[in-house]
Short mmCIF file of C-alpha atoms in Angstrom, two decimals:
data_model
loop_
_atom_site.label_atom_id
_atom_site.label_comp_id
_atom_site.label_asym_id
_atom_site.label_seq_id
_atom_site.Cartn_x
_atom_site.Cartn_y
_atom_site.Cartn_z
CA UNK D 1 151.15 25.44 176.35
CA UNK D 2 150.00 23.56 179.22
CA UNK D 3 150.58 22.63 182.67
CA UNK D 4 150.69 19.11 183.67
CA UNK D 5 149.14 16.80 186.17
CA UNK D 6 151.58 14.96 188.34
CA UNK D 7 151.31 11.75 186.35
CA UNK D 8 155.04 11.59 185.86
CA UNK D 9 155.46 7.95 184.99
CA UNK D 10 152.67 7.97 182.44
CA UNK D 11 153.91 11.21 180.91
CA UNK D 12 157.44 9.92 180.53
CA UNK D 13 156.18 6.75 178.91
CA UNK D 14 153.90 8.72 176.63
CA UNK D 15 156.10 11.46 175.27
CA UNK D 16 159.52 10.99 176.79
CA UNK D 17 159.42 14.12 178.91
CA UNK D 18 162.02 14.34 181.61
CA UNK D 19 159.66 15.52 184.33
CA UNK D 20 156.55 17.65 184.77
CA UNK D 21 156.14 19.16 188.21
CA UNK D 22 152.75 20.75 188.79
CA UNK D 23 152.85 24.59 188.85
CA UNK D 24 156.41 25.22 190.05
CA UNK D 25 158.40 27.39 187.66
CA UNK D 26 155.44 28.43 185.54
CA UNK D 27 153.99 31.88 184.87
CA UNK D 28 157.18 33.83 185.56
CA UNK D 29 160.72 34.61 184.41
CA UNK D 30 163.34 32.78 186.43
CA UNK D 31 166.45 34.86 186.85
CA UNK D 32 169.04 36.37 189.15
CA UNK D 33 167.73 39.74 190.37
CA UNK D 34 170.48 42.19 191.23
CA UNK D 35 169.69 44.16 194.36
CA UNK D 36 170.11 47.90 194.80
CA UNK D 37 171.70 50.46 192.51
CA UNK D 38 175.08 48.70 192.24
CA UNK D 39 174.35 44.99 191.76
CA UNK D 40 177.21 42.55 191.29
CA UNK D 41 177.01 39.25 189.40
CA UNK D 42 179.68 36.55 189.49
CA UNK D 43 179.78 34.23 186.48
CA UNK D 44 182.12 31.44 185.44
CA UNK D 45 182.51 30.16 181.88
CA UNK D 46 182.42 26.35 181.95
CA UNK D 47 181.78 23.30 179.82
CA UNK D 48 178.70 21.12 180.22
CA UNK D 49 176.21 18.95 178.35
CA UNK D 50 172.67 19.57 177.15
CA UNK D 51 170.02 16.90 176.69
CA UNK D 52 167.95 17.23 173.52
CA UNK D 53 164.30 16.36 173.11
CA UNK D 54 165.11 13.21 171.14
CA UNK D 55 167.45 11.84 173.79
CA UNK D 56 170.78 13.06 172.39
CA UNK D 57 173.49 14.65 174.54
CA UNK D 58 175.69 17.47 173.23
CA UNK D 59 178.59 19.40 174.67
CA UNK D 60 178.19 23.15 175.25
CA UNK D 61 179.97 26.10 176.83
CA UNK D 62 177.96 28.26 179.17
CA UNK D 63 177.98 30.46 182.24
CA UNK D 64 177.44 29.41 185.84
CA UNK D 65 176.00 31.68 188.53
CA UNK D 66 178.60 31.55 191.31
CA UNK D 67 176.23 33.23 193.76
CA UNK D 68 173.50 30.61 193.44
CA UNK D 69 170.84 33.32 193.43
CA UNK D 70 169.05 32.41 190.22
CA UNK D 71 166.16 31.15 192.35
CA UNK D 72 165.56 29.18 195.50
CA UNK D 73 166.05 26.05 193.38
CA UNK D 74 169.26 27.02 191.61
CA UNK D 75 172.56 25.29 192.21
CA UNK D 76 175.54 27.49 192.98
CA UNK D 77 178.19 27.13 190.30
CA UNK D 78 176.06 24.97 187.97
CA UNK D 79 176.83 25.75 184.33
CA UNK D 80 173.68 26.37 182.34
CA UNK D 81 172.35 26.82 178.81
CA UNK D 82 171.55 29.66 178.27
CA UNK D 83 173.45 31.65 180.89
CA UNK D 84 171.68 33.06 183.95
CA UNK D 85 169.07 35.72 183.19
CA UNK D 86 170.29 38.94 184.84
CA UNK D 87 167.50 41.23 186.12
CA UNK D 88 168.32 44.80 187.17
CA UNK D 89 166.60 48.16 187.62
CA UNK D 90 166.89 51.19 185.36
CA UNK D 91 169.76 53.44 186.41
CA UNK D 92 171.75 50.71 188.14
CA UNK D 93 175.51 50.46 187.68
CA UNK D 94 176.05 46.76 187.11
CA UNK D 95 179.28 44.84 187.68
CA UNK D 96 179.87 41.38 186.23
CA UNK D 97 182.89 39.43 187.42
CA UNK D 98 183.86 36.70 184.97
CA UNK D 99 186.03 33.67 185.73
CA UNK D 100 187.11 31.36 182.91
CA UNK D 101 187.68 27.60 183.07
CA UNK D 102 187.55 27.08 179.30
CA UNK D 103 190.61 26.34 177.12
CA UNK D 104 190.54 29.71 175.33
CA UNK D 105 190.05 33.37 176.33
CA UNK D 106 186.48 34.58 176.96
CA UNK D 107 185.08 38.10 177.28
CA UNK D 108 181.66 39.73 177.73
CA UNK D 109 179.86 42.36 175.68
CA UNK D 110 176.46 43.92 176.40
CA UNK D 111 174.86 45.19 173.15
CA UNK D 112 172.56 48.18 173.61
CA UNK D 113 173.78 49.04 177.10
CA UNK D 114 176.21 51.76 178.19
CA UNK D 115 179.39 49.84 178.95
CA UNK D 116 181.86 51.52 181.30
CA UNK D 117 184.62 48.97 180.75
CA UNK D 118 187.34 50.39 178.51
CA UNK D 119 187.20 49.31 174.88
CA UNK D 120 190.61 47.84 174.10
CA UNK D 121 190.87 45.63 171.00
CA UNK D 122 192.58 42.33 171.72
CA UNK D 123 194.59 40.68 168.92
CA UNK D 124 196.00 37.21 168.66
CA UNK D 125 199.80 37.21 168.37
CA UNK D 126 200.01 40.93 169.00
CA UNK D 127 198.93 43.68 166.61
CA UNK D 128 199.71 41.51 163.59
CA UNK D 129 197.30 38.79 164.69
CA UNK D 130 193.58 38.37 164.23
CA UNK D 131 191.12 40.50 166.21
CA UNK D 132 189.79 38.37 169.06
CA UNK D 133 187.79 40.84 171.15
CA UNK D 134 187.06 44.56 171.56
CA UNK D 135 187.10 44.33 175.37
CA UNK D 136 189.57 42.81 177.85
CA UNK D 137 189.45 39.02 178.02
CA UNK D 138 189.56 36.48 180.82
CA UNK D 139 192.39 34.13 179.89
CA UNK D 140 192.05 30.40 180.59
CA UNK D 141 191.99 30.05 184.42
CA UNK D 142 191.85 33.85 184.56
CA UNK D 143 189.33 36.52 185.57
CA UNK D 144 188.00 39.82 184.23
CA UNK D 145 185.53 42.46 185.42
CA UNK D 146 182.98 44.35 183.32
CA UNK D 147 180.72 47.26 184.25
CA UNK D 148 177.73 48.80 182.49
CA UNK D 149 174.94 51.23 183.28
CA UNK D 150 171.34 50.15 182.78
CA UNK D 151 170.34 53.54 181.43
CA UNK D 152 166.90 52.55 180.16
CA UNK D 153 164.39 49.73 180.62
CA UNK D 154 164.10 46.95 178.06
CA UNK D 155 165.14 43.46 177.02
CA UNK D 156 168.83 42.98 176.24
CA UNK D 157 171.43 40.21 176.30
CA UNK D 158 175.05 39.50 177.04
CA UNK D 159 177.39 37.29 175.03
CA UNK D 160 181.01 36.42 174.64
CA UNK D 161 182.95 39.02 172.70
CA UNK D 162 185.77 36.58 171.91
CA UNK D 163 186.04 34.10 169.05
CA UNK D 164 182.33 34.61 168.51
CA UNK D 165 182.00 32.22 165.57
CA UNK D 166 182.76 29.43 168.02
CA UNK D 167 181.76 30.71 171.43
CA UNK D 168 178.26 31.99 170.67
CA UNK D 169 177.48 28.77 168.81
CA UNK D 170 178.69 26.93 171.89
CA UNK D 171 176.28 28.78 174.20
CA UNK D 172 178.12 31.69 175.85
CA UNK D 173 175.16 34.06 176.11
CA UNK D 174 172.23 35.01 178.32
CA UNK D 175 169.40 37.54 178.68
CA UNK D 176 169.37 40.85 180.56
CA UNK D 177 166.12 42.45 181.74
CA UNK D 178 166.10 46.09 182.82
CA UNK D 179 162.96 47.09 184.71
CA UNK D 180 161.64 50.68 184.91
CA UNK D 181 162.82 52.58 187.96
CA UNK D 182 159.39 53.92 188.90
CA UNK D 183 156.26 51.81 188.50
CA UNK D 184 153.00 53.23 189.86
CA UNK D 185 149.58 51.68 189.40
CA UNK D 186 147.70 52.92 186.35
CA UNK D 187 144.17 52.15 185.10
CA UNK D 188 143.13 52.09 181.45
CA UNK D 189 139.38 52.27 180.83
CA UNK D 190 137.33 50.38 178.25
CA UNK D 191 140.21 48.11 177.30
CA UNK D 192 137.72 45.29 176.62
CA UNK D 193 134.52 46.84 175.22
CA UNK D 194 131.34 44.76 175.67
CA UNK D 195 133.04 42.43 178.13
CA UNK D 196 131.99 41.54 181.65
CA UNK D 197 135.11 43.39 182.84
CA UNK D 198 136.13 46.35 180.69
CA UNK D 199 139.00 48.11 182.49
CA UNK D 200 142.57 47.07 183.31
CA UNK D 201 144.72 48.25 186.20
CA UNK D 202 148.44 47.55 185.95
CA UNK D 203 151.13 47.69 188.60
CA UNK D 204 153.93 46.36 186.39
CA UNK D 205 155.25 47.90 183.17
CA UNK D 206 157.91 47.01 180.63
CA UNK D 207 158.73 50.69 180.04
CA UNK D 208 158.01 54.06 181.64
CA UNK D 209 154.52 55.40 181.03
CA UNK D 210 153.41 57.34 184.10
CA UNK D 211 152.29 60.29 181.97
CA UNK D 212 150.59 58.31 179.19
CA UNK D 213 146.93 59.43 178.92
CA UNK D 214 144.23 56.86 179.65
CA UNK D 215 142.30 57.81 176.51
CA UNK D 216 143.03 59.49 173.19
CA UNK D 217 140.68 61.23 170.78
CA UNK D 218 141.29 60.75 167.04
CA UNK D 219 140.75 63.85 164.88
CA UNK D 220 137.02 64.33 164.48
CA UNK D 221 136.29 61.22 166.54
CA UNK D 222 135.38 60.26 170.06
CA UNK D 223 137.68 59.29 172.90
CA UNK D 224 138.93 55.70 172.87
CA UNK D 225 141.11 53.66 175.18
CA UNK D 226 144.82 54.36 174.84
CA UNK D 227 145.75 50.80 175.78
CA UNK D 228 147.67 50.55 172.50
CA UNK D 229 150.34 52.81 174.01
CA UNK D 230 150.60 50.90 177.28
CA UNK D 231 153.31 48.44 178.24
CA UNK D 232 151.49 47.33 181.40
CA UNK D 233 151.30 43.59 182.04
CA UNK D 234 150.10 40.99 184.54
CA UNK D 235 152.60 38.19 183.83
CA UNK D 236 155.82 38.00 181.86
CA UNK D 237 157.78 35.29 180.09
CA UNK D 238 161.13 34.93 178.37
CA UNK D 239 161.51 33.23 174.99
CA UNK D 240 165.24 33.04 174.21
CA UNK D 241 165.96 31.30 170.92
CA UNK D 242 169.11 29.47 169.88
CA UNK D 243 170.17 26.52 167.75
CA UNK D 244 172.90 23.92 167.36
CA UNK D 245 174.49 21.92 164.58
CA UNK D 246 175.14 18.54 166.23
CA UNK D 247 178.08 17.86 163.90
CA UNK D 248 179.78 21.02 165.15
CA UNK D 249 179.12 20.21 168.80
CA UNK D 250 180.54 16.70 168.35
CA UNK D 251 183.57 18.12 166.56
CA UNK D 252 184.17 20.54 169.43
CA UNK D 253 184.19 17.59 171.80
CA UNK D 254 186.07 14.96 169.83
CA UNK D 255 187.74 16.29 166.71
CA UNK D 256 188.87 19.84 167.33
CA UNK D 257 192.25 20.71 165.87
CA UNK D 258 194.22 21.27 169.06
CA UNK D 259 197.37 22.02 167.09
CA UNK D 260 196.09 25.58 166.71
CA UNK D 261 197.03 26.54 170.25
CA UNK D 262 195.22 27.63 172.33
CA UNK D 263 192.14 27.31 170.11
CA UNK D 264 190.90 27.43 166.56
CA UNK D 265 189.94 31.11 166.83
CA UNK D 266 186.94 31.00 164.57
CA UNK D 267 187.86 28.18 162.21
CA UNK D 268 185.85 24.99 162.07
CA UNK D 269 188.18 22.68 160.19
CA UNK D 270 187.54 18.98 159.82
CA UNK D 271 190.53 17.45 158.00
CA UNK D 272 188.51 14.45 156.87
CA UNK D 273 185.44 16.07 155.34
CA UNK D 274 186.99 19.54 154.86
CA UNK D 275 184.09 21.27 156.60
CA UNK D 276 184.03 24.95 157.55
CA UNK D 277 181.46 27.42 158.90
CA UNK D 278 179.88 27.90 155.49
CA UNK D 279 178.56 24.34 155.90
CA UNK D 280 177.28 24.84 159.46
CA UNK D 281 173.60 23.85 159.54
CA UNK D 282 171.41 23.80 162.63
CA UNK D 283 169.42 20.66 163.36
CA UNK D 284 168.36 21.43 166.94
CA UNK D 285 166.38 24.51 167.96
CA UNK D 286 165.93 25.69 171.53
CA UNK D 287 163.55 27.88 173.53
CA UNK D 288 165.20 28.93 176.80
CA UNK D 289 167.77 26.19 176.33
CA UNK D 290 165.38 23.28 175.77
CA UNK D 291 163.74 21.59 172.79
CA UNK D 292 160.10 20.58 172.71
CA UNK D 293 158.71 18.73 174.51
CA UNK D 294 161.19 19.35 177.35
CA UNK D 295 160.62 23.13 177.23
CA UNK D 296 157.07 22.51 178.49
CA UNK D 297 158.25 20.75 181.63
CA UNK D 298 158.89 22.46 184.94
CA UNK D 299 161.77 24.84 185.55
CA UNK D 300 164.78 23.53 187.48
CA UNK D 301 164.06 19.94 186.55
CA UNK D 302 166.69 17.75 188.23
CA UNK D 303 166.80 15.60 185.09
CA UNK D 304 167.99 18.63 183.11
CA UNK D 305 170.58 20.09 185.49
CA UNK D 306 172.24 22.32 182.88
CA UNK D 307 168.96 23.52 181.33
CA UNK D 308 167.07 25.08 184.26
CA UNK D 309 164.66 27.31 182.34
CA UNK D 310 161.41 26.16 180.78
CA UNK D 311 159.19 27.96 178.26
CA UNK D 312 155.56 27.38 179.13
CA UNK D 313 153.45 30.55 179.40
CA UNK D 314 150.19 30.30 181.35
CA UNK D 315 147.55 32.98 181.83
CA UNK D 316 144.00 33.66 182.97
CA UNK D 317 141.47 35.13 180.50
CA UNK D 318 141.80 38.91 180.36
CA UNK D 319 145.35 39.02 181.67
CA UNK D 320 147.99 40.93 179.71
CA UNK D 321 151.08 38.83 179.01
CA UNK D 322 154.48 40.39 178.34
CA UNK D 323 156.77 38.12 176.32
CA UNK D 324 160.42 39.07 175.99
CA UNK D 325 161.77 37.49 172.80
CA UNK D 326 165.55 37.25 172.27
CA UNK D 327 167.29 35.57 169.31
CA UNK D 328 170.79 34.43 170.22
CA UNK D 329 171.02 32.12 167.22
CA UNK D 330 172.57 32.58 163.80
CA UNK D 331 169.33 32.01 161.87
CA UNK D 332 166.11 33.96 161.36
CA UNK D 333 163.19 32.62 163.39
CA UNK D 334 159.57 33.49 162.48
CA UNK D 335 157.69 33.16 165.79
CA UNK D 336 154.00 32.41 165.29
CA UNK D 337 151.40 32.79 168.06
CA UNK D 338 148.12 30.92 167.82
CA UNK D 339 145.10 32.21 169.73
CA UNK D 340 145.52 35.93 169.08
CA UNK D 341 147.78 38.57 167.64
CA UNK D 342 150.56 39.97 169.79
CA UNK D 343 151.24 43.69 170.08
CA UNK D 344 154.90 44.65 169.61
CA UNK D 345 155.78 47.48 172.00
CA UNK D 346 159.58 47.53 171.68
CA UNK D 347 162.48 46.25 169.61
CA UNK D 348 166.08 45.88 170.79
CA UNK D 349 165.24 47.69 174.02
CA UNK D 350 163.76 50.70 172.18
CA UNK D 351 160.11 51.44 172.91
CA UNK D 352 157.90 51.85 169.81
CA UNK D 353 157.30 55.53 170.50
CA UNK D 354 156.64 58.66 168.44
CA UNK D 355 158.87 60.62 170.81
CA UNK D 356 161.50 62.71 169.07
CA UNK D 357 164.14 60.69 170.91
CA UNK D 358 162.92 57.28 172.13
CA UNK D 359 166.02 57.09 174.35
CA UNK D 360 164.72 60.06 176.34
CA UNK D 361 162.70 58.49 179.13
CA UNK D 362 161.02 61.80 179.99
CA UNK D 363 159.50 61.85 176.50
CA UNK D 364 158.59 58.19 176.25
CA UNK D 365 156.91 58.49 179.64
CA UNK D 366 154.40 60.79 177.94
CA UNK D 367 153.95 59.01 174.62
CA UNK D 368 154.27 55.38 175.68
CA UNK D 369 154.36 52.70 172.97
CA UNK D 370 152.05 54.69 170.72
CA UNK D 371 153.63 53.19 167.59
CA UNK D 372 153.06 49.60 168.69
CA UNK D 373 151.83 47.19 166.02
CA UNK D 374 149.96 43.91 166.04
CA UNK D 375 151.68 40.89 164.53
CA UNK D 376 150.67 37.28 164.07
CA UNK D 377 154.15 36.13 163.06
CA UNK D 378 157.23 37.90 164.39
CA UNK D 379 160.45 37.48 162.41
CA UNK D 380 163.45 37.47 164.72
CA UNK D 381 166.81 38.34 163.17
CA UNK D 382 170.03 37.22 164.87
CA UNK D 383 170.68 39.49 167.86
CA UNK D 384 167.11 40.82 167.85
CA UNK D 385 164.98 41.34 170.92
CA UNK D 386 161.28 42.19 170.97
CA UNK D 387 158.82 42.93 173.76
CA UNK D 388 155.25 41.92 172.96
CA UNK D 389 151.89 41.93 174.74
CA UNK D 390 149.31 39.17 174.31
CA UNK D 391 145.83 38.80 175.75
CA UNK D 392 142.87 36.47 175.28
CA UNK D 393 139.20 36.69 176.29
CA UNK D 394 137.56 34.35 173.78
CA UNK D 395 136.02 37.31 171.98
CA UNK D 396 134.42 36.45 168.66
CA UNK D 397 134.46 32.67 169.00
CA UNK D 398 130.77 32.65 168.16
CA UNK D 399 129.85 30.42 171.07
CA UNK D 400 129.97 30.54 174.85
CA UNK D 401 133.46 29.33 175.74
CA UNK D 402 132.37 28.58 179.31
CA UNK D 403 129.34 26.42 178.45
CA UNK D 404 126.97 28.65 180.38
CA UNK D 405 123.28 27.86 180.70
CA UNK D 406 120.60 30.55 180.46
CA UNK D 407 120.65 32.58 183.65
CA UNK D 408 124.31 31.89 184.48
CA UNK D 409 126.33 35.05 185.20
CA UNK D 410 129.16 35.88 182.77
CA UNK D 411 132.70 34.94 183.69
CA UNK D 412 135.27 37.68 184.38
CA UNK D 413 136.42 39.25 181.11
CA UNK D 414 133.89 37.18 179.13
CA UNK D 415 132.78 38.67 175.81
CA UNK D 416 129.09 39.40 176.39
CA UNK D 417 128.00 38.94 172.77
CA UNK D 418 129.04 35.28 173.06
CA UNK D 419 127.46 34.71 176.47
CA UNK D 420 124.43 32.42 176.52
CA UNK D 421 121.42 34.64 177.21
CA UNK D 422 123.58 37.75 177.35
CA UNK D 423 122.53 41.20 176.13
CA UNK D 424 122.53 41.48 172.33
CA UNK D 425 123.62 37.84 172.18
CA UNK D 426 122.08 35.24 169.87
CA UNK D 427 124.08 32.42 171.49
CA UNK D 428 121.90 29.69 172.97
CA UNK D 429 122.64 26.48 174.80
CA UNK D 430 123.47 23.36 172.77
CA UNK D 431 120.69 21.37 171.24
CA UNK D 432 120.22 17.59 171.36
CA UNK D 433 122.65 15.16 169.82
CA UNK D 434 121.67 13.73 166.45
CA UNK D 435 121.74 9.95 166.89
CA UNK D 436 122.42 9.44 163.20
CA UNK D 437 125.37 11.80 162.75
CA UNK D 438 126.60 11.93 166.38
CA UNK D 439 126.76 15.71 165.93
CA UNK D 440 125.08 18.25 168.11
CA UNK D 441 122.63 20.84 166.91
CA UNK D 442 124.93 23.83 167.00
CA UNK D 443 125.58 26.65 164.59
CA UNK D 444 128.31 24.73 162.81
CA UNK D 445 126.07 21.86 161.71
CA UNK D 446 122.54 23.25 162.04
CA UNK D 447 120.76 23.40 158.64
CA UNK D 448 118.97 26.61 157.60
CA UNK D 449 115.48 27.27 158.92
CA UNK D 450 112.49 26.41 156.66
CA UNK D 451 112.35 29.96 155.33
CA UNK D 452 116.01 29.74 154.26
CA UNK D 453 117.46 31.98 156.94
CA UNK D 454 120.49 30.71 158.86
CA UNK D 455 119.81 28.97 162.14
CA UNK D 456 120.70 30.98 165.25
CA UNK D 457 124.21 30.42 166.54
CA UNK D 458 124.41 27.84 169.28
CA UNK D 459 127.07 26.73 171.70
CA UNK D 460 129.11 23.63 170.98
CA UNK D 461 128.30 20.47 172.93
CA UNK D 462 129.41 19.64 176.43
CA UNK D 463 129.66 15.88 175.87
CA UNK D 464 131.36 13.82 173.18
CA UNK D 465 130.19 10.23 172.84
CA UNK D 466 131.84 9.24 169.59
CA UNK D 467 133.23 5.74 169.25
CA UNK D 468 136.60 5.72 171.09
CA UNK D 469 137.91 3.32 168.47
CA UNK D 470 137.63 6.03 165.82
CA UNK D 471 138.25 9.16 167.92
CA UNK D 472 141.64 10.10 169.35
CA UNK D 473 141.93 12.60 172.19
CA UNK D 474 144.94 14.88 172.30
CA UNK D 475 146.99 14.90 175.51
CA UNK D 476 145.98 18.49 176.29
CA UNK D 477 142.20 17.92 175.85
CA UNK D 478 140.07 18.06 179.01
CA UNK D 479 137.24 16.01 177.50
CA UNK D 480 135.12 19.15 177.20
CA UNK D 481 135.21 21.99 174.67
CA UNK D 482 134.44 24.46 177.47
CA UNK D 483 137.02 26.37 179.48
CA UNK D 484 136.85 25.26 183.08
CA UNK D 485 134.97 22.02 182.36
CA UNK D 486 135.98 18.38 182.12
CA UNK D 487 134.36 15.24 180.78
CA UNK D 488 135.39 11.58 181.10
CA UNK D 489 138.32 10.53 178.95
CA UNK D 490 139.19 7.01 177.78
CA UNK D 491 141.18 5.10 180.43
CA UNK D 492 144.23 5.04 178.18
CA UNK D 493 144.22 8.84 177.74
CA UNK D 494 146.81 10.70 179.81
CA UNK D 495 145.82 14.34 180.25
CA UNK D 496 148.59 16.91 180.60
CA UNK D 497 145.99 19.66 180.98
CA UNK D 498 146.79 22.16 183.75
CA UNK D 499 143.99 21.90 186.30
CA UNK D 500 142.31 19.50 183.91
CA UNK D 501 140.22 22.16 182.17
CA UNK D 502 142.46 24.66 180.33
CA UNK D 503 142.77 25.70 176.68
CA UNK D 504 146.01 25.49 174.74
CA UNK D 505 147.37 27.39 171.73
CA UNK D 506 150.61 26.40 170.02
CA UNK D 507 153.39 28.99 169.92
CA UNK D 508 156.15 27.94 167.55
CA UNK D 509 158.59 28.80 164.81
CA UNK D 510 156.83 29.01 161.47
CA UNK D 511 159.95 27.69 159.76
CA UNK D 512 158.51 24.20 160.08
CA UNK D 513 161.89 22.46 160.09
CA UNK D 514 162.62 24.30 163.34
CA UNK D 515 159.89 22.38 165.20
CA UNK D 516 161.78 19.10 164.87
CA UNK D 517 164.58 17.47 166.86
CA UNK D 518 167.21 16.31 164.39
CA UNK D 519 164.46 16.03 161.74
CA UNK D 520 162.00 14.23 164.03
CA UNK D 521 158.65 15.95 164.67
CA UNK D 522 157.50 17.27 167.10
CA UNK D 523 160.30 19.12 168.81
CA UNK D 524 162.50 22.15 168.49
CA UNK D 525 161.20 25.67 168.91
CA UNK D 526 157.66 24.75 169.90
CA UNK D 527 155.62 25.33 173.04
CA UNK D 528 152.06 26.08 174.10
CA UNK D 529 150.21 29.07 175.55
CA UNK D 530 147.79 27.86 178.21
CA UNK D 531 144.55 29.68 179.01
CA UNK D 532 143.76 28.64 182.57
CA UNK D 533 140.29 29.18 184.11
CA UNK D 534 140.20 32.04 186.60
CA UNK D 535 139.09 29.58 189.28
CA UNK D 536 142.48 27.83 189.14
CA UNK D 537 145.33 29.69 190.80
CA UNK D 538 148.58 30.33 188.97
CA UNK D 539 151.92 30.90 190.69
CA UNK D 540 152.55 34.49 191.69
CA UNK D 541 155.38 36.26 189.92
#
């Protein structure tokens, strides 16, 4: 993950990115926030086109926000993939007015939420026809209204309830975020033991936890931090997954059997190759409606008018990052986070709690996410949502990530055992460069001492002087191995590094085919997590 310098022309020439604004649209979830206890959203189902990371263009069906409130940069009535993210508060009674400009009926369902709209099955050709929807539909050029109650916080989604085999594949879906009704500041102590900063104070939470104790005492043990039950966070991101089979999208545009009026109602029939849905096979994978590398560009990029959302998380060391994962695709997606494990605090809008009834907010307020688990790869089934927490301090790297010299004060949230000259630290500054090997005298290369004992651990070098003809610098590299530092790069090297001195960890699907665009690597469901030095400001949420 990274943020990019405003070297637009060079970036486009280098990796074909549409555009990379500096900072705008990073470090937050873009969405339409419904005000008050009875918010109203107005959506229209429309047809549009998405641009893929390899330069292709595919038809899709999506929802447009008719209020133009998605953000200060949103365009009123602009169809988008995925649909607008709807953000409401726990307890709100939410109304969604749907207008339909598509050639077949469309409806809306809200899995996991208490829907107040009457459930009336809709059949094609009367009761003897095929079931089309379990809720009232908006006919072509028609309208329909839906109402639900956001009874509990969590991450949910909405999707078409009509002809789902076609319409969900075409893109008629979006995320719903329900925030807790009451959020009061809460401090957890000793969250980061043996760090320069040990405690964390949160003002934002994914779920209710006002009564969660700061510490817990295991049987026969001593009190420890209860951070494992917390859902507090500093920044949040959305990671909505979907996929497309380009053959199907092209067929929907050019070869659909229009004789089956008014639509094919679930069949994908190609009279030439006799194809049906059993042969549907994704070849494009999306994060928030974009493939890599476009998902790492800025939000609301004018070159991607129907794909306003990006997927580029950025954080400062020691911050707690809430990621809301939603799988709107047909396939399983194993999401893999480099840099650290993530702690899963909820699934499908249900907090990972030992409460007798996790739906009872009075109970989960006391227990919190006390059954949360750490995962390095998270398998997302179709229709799944997960809420996870991720943090990074550089703990255990075995060298001073900031390149400190003896006497320098530790950085905020720095792990003291890895601080040069720190208490109980064996880390020392880098030694001289070996002119023969071009390697520095650090713990990785240092031979054992004469008595056979290992050499003391040392920090990695601050300067690389290898032959530029044999050494290639990645686009995210600052020229220095230290967070917050830069070194000269070859003139031909274009750095996309946010602030010029950040770290990057790849976040991607571990089904390796899913990080391609139509079989071309890199692409697909791939982004980066950027660790930005505390000295560089990030956009406020």
